[in-house]
Amino acid sequence: QRDKEVVMEAVRQDGCSLEFACEELQSDKEVLMEALRQDGCALRYACDDLQSDKEVVMEAVREHGRALQFACEDLRRDKEVVM
């Protein structure tokens, strides 16, 4: 799906629906943050750059601790993120 408004509404209902968004929207921080508020594990569908973004990863982990597994290696070792 390429329509940002449609994708935003979808991820508000189910964060993991980000899986079906186009790559461009999976790389959109605003869309991803909305998805993470609903389901932290939506981090798995984010681009590498956003999986390396501390703010993004902290939001994901705050919503669902297991989302940490989808973060970049450096952030998985970051005490601030893990705590």
Backbone as a printed PyTorch tensor [residue, N CA C, xyz], in Angstrom:
tensor([[[ 0.8480, -1.1810,  0.0000],
         [ 0.0000,  0.0000,  0.0000],
         [ 0.8920,  1.2430,  0.0000]],

        [[ 0.5380,  2.2000, -0.8440],
         [ 1.3410,  3.4080, -1.0020],
         [ 0.6820,  4.6690, -0.4550]],

        [[-0.5770,  4.5920, -0.0760],
         [-1.3010,  5.7720,  0.4070],
         [-1.0270,  5.9470,  1.9040]],

        [[-0.3280,  7.0260,  2.2560],
         [ 0.1000,  7.2220,  3.6400],
         [-1.0820,  7.2710,  4.6000]],

        [[-2.1490,  7.9510,  4.2380],
         [-3.2970,  8.0540,  5.1440],
         [-3.9440,  6.6930,  5.3850]],

        [[-4.0320,  5.8830,  4.3500],
         [-4.6030,  4.5410,  4.4850],
         [-3.7090,  3.7000,  5.3940]],

        [[-2.4050,  3.7760,  5.1820],
         [-1.4610,  3.0140,  5.9990],
         [-1.5020,  3.5010,  7.4440]],

        [[-1.5680,  4.8070,  7.6530],
         [-1.6400,  5.3390,  9.0190],
         [-2.8650,  4.7860,  9.7430]],

        [[-3.9910,  4.7740,  9.0720],
         [-5.2060,  4.2480,  9.6950],
         [-5.0570,  2.7540,  9.9780]],

        [[-4.4540,  2.0280,  9.0710],
         [-4.2600,  0.5910,  9.2580],
         [-3.3560,  0.3070, 10.4590]],

        [[-2.2490,  1.0340, 10.5850],
         [-1.3290,  0.7550, 11.6900],
         [-1.8930,  1.2110, 13.0270]],

        [[-2.8360,  2.1380, 13.0070],
         [-3.5200,  2.5130, 14.2590],
         [-4.3640,  1.3550, 14.7800]],

        [[-4.8620,  0.5470, 13.8530],
         [-5.6790, -0.6090, 14.2210],
         [-4.8180, -1.8320, 14.5420]],

        [[-3.7520, -1.9990, 13.7690],
         [-2.8640, -3.1590, 13.9200],
         [-1.4700, -2.7410, 13.4660]],

        [[-0.5980, -2.5180, 14.4270],
         [ 0.7450, -2.0330, 14.1140],
         [ 1.4860, -2.8990, 13.1140]],

        [[ 1.2470, -4.1990, 13.1710],
         [ 1.9630, -5.1040, 12.2670],
         [ 1.4290, -5.0800, 10.8420]],

        [[ 0.3680, -4.3260, 10.6110],
         [-0.0780, -4.1650,  9.2210],
         [ 0.9470, -3.3520,  8.4310]],

        [[ 1.9200, -2.7830,  9.1240],
         [ 3.0270, -2.0990,  8.4500],
         [ 3.7170, -3.0360,  7.4570]],

        [[ 3.6420, -4.3120,  7.7110],
         [ 4.2370, -5.3190,  6.8190],
         [ 3.7590, -5.1410,  5.3740]],

        [[ 2.5370, -4.6770,  5.1990],
         [ 1.9350, -4.5930,  3.8670],
         [ 2.0900, -3.2250,  3.2090]],

        [[ 2.7580, -2.3090,  3.9060],
         [ 3.0130, -0.9800,  3.3430],
         [ 4.1940, -1.0580,  2.3820]],

        [[ 4.2490, -0.1160,  1.4750],
         [ 5.3870, -0.0600,  0.5570],
         [ 6.6530,  0.2750,  1.3500]],

        [[ 7.7850, -0.0130,  0.7670],
         [ 9.0730,  0.2050,  1.4310],
         [ 9.2430,  1.6650,  1.8560]],

        [[ 8.7700,  2.5730,  1.0300],
         [ 8.8850,  3.9990,  1.3520],
         [ 8.1710,  4.3280,  2.6620]],

        [[ 6.9870,  3.7650,  2.8650],
         [ 6.2400,  4.0440,  4.0920],
         [ 6.7650,  3.2390,  5.2800]],

        [[ 7.3810,  2.1120,  5.0200],
         [ 8.0350,  1.3730,  6.1070],
         [ 9.2580,  2.1460,  6.6050]],

        [[ 9.7560,  3.0490,  5.7770],
         [10.9130,  3.8700,  6.1250],
         [10.5010,  5.2480,  6.6310]],

        [[ 9.2040,  5.4870,  6.7710],
         [ 8.6700,  6.7720,  7.2250],
         [ 8.5520,  6.7290,  8.7550]],

        [[ 9.3110,  7.5700,  9.4340],
         [ 9.3560,  7.5400, 10.8980],
         [ 7.9890,  7.8060, 11.5160]],

        [[ 7.2440,  8.7180, 10.9550],
         [ 5.9120,  9.0350, 11.4930],
         [ 4.9960,  7.8050, 11.4400]],

        [[ 5.0070,  7.1220, 10.3110],
         [ 4.1830,  5.9180, 10.1440],
         [ 4.6440,  4.8390, 11.1250]],

        [[ 5.9490,  4.6420, 11.2060],
         [ 6.4790,  3.6140, 12.1020],
         [ 6.1350,  3.9110, 13.5600]],

        [[ 6.3010,  5.1470, 13.9910],
         [ 6.0080,  5.4900, 15.3870],
         [ 4.5360,  5.2190, 15.7100]],

        [[ 3.6670,  5.4870, 14.7830],
         [ 2.2420,  5.1940, 14.9830],
         [ 2.0360,  3.6820, 15.1230]],

        [[ 2.6990,  2.9140, 14.2850],
         [ 2.5910,  1.4550, 14.3580],
         [ 3.1240,  0.9400, 15.6950]],

        [[ 4.2190,  1.5120, 16.1550],
         [ 4.8390,  1.0520, 17.3940],
         [ 3.9870,  1.3540, 18.6130]],

        [[ 3.2120,  2.4140, 18.5620],
         [ 2.3100,  2.7230, 19.6830],
         [ 1.2560,  1.6380, 19.8460]],

        [[ 0.9490,  0.9560, 18.7510],
         [-0.0490, -0.1080, 18.7690],
         [ 0.6060, -1.4670, 19.0360]],

        [[ 1.7800, -1.6730, 18.4460],
         [ 2.4690, -2.9590, 18.6050],
         [ 3.9690, -2.7490, 18.4100]],

        [[ 4.7110, -2.8180, 19.4920],
         [ 6.1550, -2.5930, 19.4360],
         [ 6.8780, -3.5360, 18.4900]],

        [[ 6.3350, -4.7200, 18.3060],
         [ 6.9920, -5.6900, 17.4260],
         [ 6.8930, -5.3180, 15.9480]],

        [[ 6.1540, -4.2730, 15.6300],
         [ 6.1300, -3.7710, 14.2520],
         [ 7.5190, -3.2810, 13.8390]],

        [[ 8.4080, -3.1180, 14.8110],
         [ 9.7860, -2.7140, 14.5080],
         [10.4310, -3.6720, 13.5050]],

        [[ 9.9780, -4.9060, 13.4740],
         [10.5570, -5.8950, 12.5460],
         [10.3930, -5.4710, 11.0840]],

        [[ 9.3940, -4.6300, 10.7790],
         [ 9.1210, -4.2240,  9.3980],
         [ 9.7800, -2.8940,  9.0360]],

        [[10.4860, -2.3070,  9.9680],
         [11.1450, -1.0220,  9.7340],
         [12.4360, -1.2110,  8.9470]],

        [[12.8410, -0.1590,  8.2560],
         [14.1180, -0.1940,  7.5390],
         [15.2570, -0.2170,  8.5600]],

        [[16.4400, -0.5920,  8.1140],
         [17.6050, -0.6900,  8.9970],
         [17.9000,  0.6300,  9.7110]],

        [[17.7570,  1.7460,  9.0000],
         [18.0350,  3.0510,  9.6130],
         [17.1440,  3.2880, 10.8210]],

        [[15.8780,  2.9390, 10.7130],
         [14.9590,  3.1600, 11.8280],
         [15.1380,  2.1150, 12.9240]],

        [[15.6200,  0.9400, 12.5810],
         [15.9300, -0.0580, 13.6100],
         [17.1840,  0.3490, 14.3880]],

        [[17.8960,  1.3430, 13.8810],
         [19.0890,  1.8790, 14.5350],
         [18.8240,  3.2120, 15.2060]],

        [[17.5960,  3.6830, 15.1620],
         [17.2030,  4.9750, 15.7370],
         [16.7790,  4.7390, 17.1890]],

        [[17.5180,  5.3250, 18.1060],
         [17.2830,  5.0740, 19.5350],
         [15.8730,  5.4630, 19.9660]],

        [[15.3780,  6.5980, 19.5050],
         [14.0250,  7.0390, 19.8660],
         [12.9910,  6.0020, 19.4150]],

        [[13.1440,  5.5100, 18.2020],
         [12.2280,  4.5200, 17.6390],
         [12.2760,  3.2250, 18.4580]],

        [[13.4840,  2.7530, 18.7100],
         [13.6360,  1.4870, 19.4360],
         [13.0960,  1.6170, 20.8600]],

        [[13.3220,  2.7400, 21.4970],
         [12.8050,  2.9170, 22.8520],
         [11.2770,  2.9070, 22.8600]],

        [[10.6680,  3.4880, 21.8730],
         [ 9.1980,  3.4470, 21.7730],
         [ 8.7250,  2.0080, 21.5870]],

        [[ 9.3970,  1.2740, 20.7330],
         [ 9.0190, -0.1180, 20.4830],
         [ 9.1430, -0.9600, 21.7530]],

        [[10.2490, -0.8120, 22.4350],
         [10.5060, -1.6010, 23.6410],
         [ 9.5580, -1.1960, 24.7670]],

        [[ 9.2230,  0.0700, 24.8390],
         [ 8.2700,  0.5450, 25.8450],
         [ 6.9190, -0.1470, 25.6510]],

        [[ 6.5370, -0.3300, 24.4010],
         [ 5.2450, -0.9720, 24.1190],
         [ 5.3230, -2.4880, 24.2880]],

        [[ 6.4440, -3.0700, 23.8760],
         [ 6.5710, -4.5320, 23.9500],
         [ 8.0520, -4.8760, 24.0710]],

        [[ 8.4620, -5.3410, 25.2290],
         [ 9.8740, -5.6130, 25.4970],
         [10.5430, -6.5280, 24.4940]],

        [[ 9.7870, -7.4580, 23.9490],
         [10.3790, -8.3990, 22.9870],
         [10.7720, -7.7300, 21.6760]],

        [[10.3170, -6.5070, 21.4600],
         [10.6760, -5.7790, 20.2400],
         [12.1750, -5.5260, 20.1630]],

        [[12.8580, -5.6130, 21.2910],
         [14.2980, -5.3760, 21.3160],
         [15.0350, -6.2770, 20.3270]],

        [[14.5290, -7.4520, 20.0890],
         [15.1870, -8.3810, 19.1690],
         [15.2720, -7.8430, 17.7350]],

        [[14.4550, -6.8530, 17.3970],
         [14.4380, -6.2950, 16.0400],
         [15.2900, -5.0270, 15.9220]],

        [[15.8890, -4.6030, 17.0230],
         [16.7460, -3.4160, 17.0170],
         [18.1310, -3.7850, 16.5040]],

        [[18.8820, -2.7840, 16.0970],
         [20.2620, -3.0390, 15.6770],
         [21.0630, -3.5420, 16.8860]],

        [[22.1570, -4.1840, 16.6050],
         [22.9690, -4.8070, 17.6550],
         [23.4390, -3.8060, 18.7040]],

        [[23.8640, -2.6180, 18.2660],
         [24.3490, -1.6060, 19.2170],
         [23.2700, -1.2340, 20.2230]],

        [[22.0420, -1.0610, 19.7560],
         [20.9630, -0.6700, 20.6630],
         [20.5120, -1.8280, 21.5530]],

        [[20.6940, -3.0390, 21.0900],
         [20.3540, -4.1860, 21.9460],
         [21.2960, -4.2530, 23.1540]],

        [[22.4610, -3.6200, 23.0300],
         [23.4250, -3.5970, 24.1310],
         [23.3830, -2.2960, 24.9290]],

        [[22.5620, -1.3560, 24.5100],
         [22.4730, -0.0500, 25.1630],
         [21.6610, -0.1770, 26.4580]],

        [[22.2870,  0.1140, 27.5770],
         [21.6290, -0.0470, 28.8830],
         [20.3830,  0.8150, 29.0070]],

        [[20.4130,  2.0010, 28.4420],
         [19.2440,  2.8840, 28.5230],
         [18.0320,  2.2620, 27.8050]],

        [[18.2850,  1.6200, 26.6930],
         [17.2140,  0.9790, 25.9300],
         [16.7220, -0.2700, 26.6520]],

        [[17.6440, -1.0520, 27.1330],
         [17.3000, -2.3380, 27.7580],
         [16.5410, -2.1370, 29.0640]],

        [[16.8980, -1.1150, 29.8240],
         [16.2290, -0.8680, 31.1030],
         [14.8890, -0.2600, 30.8230]]])
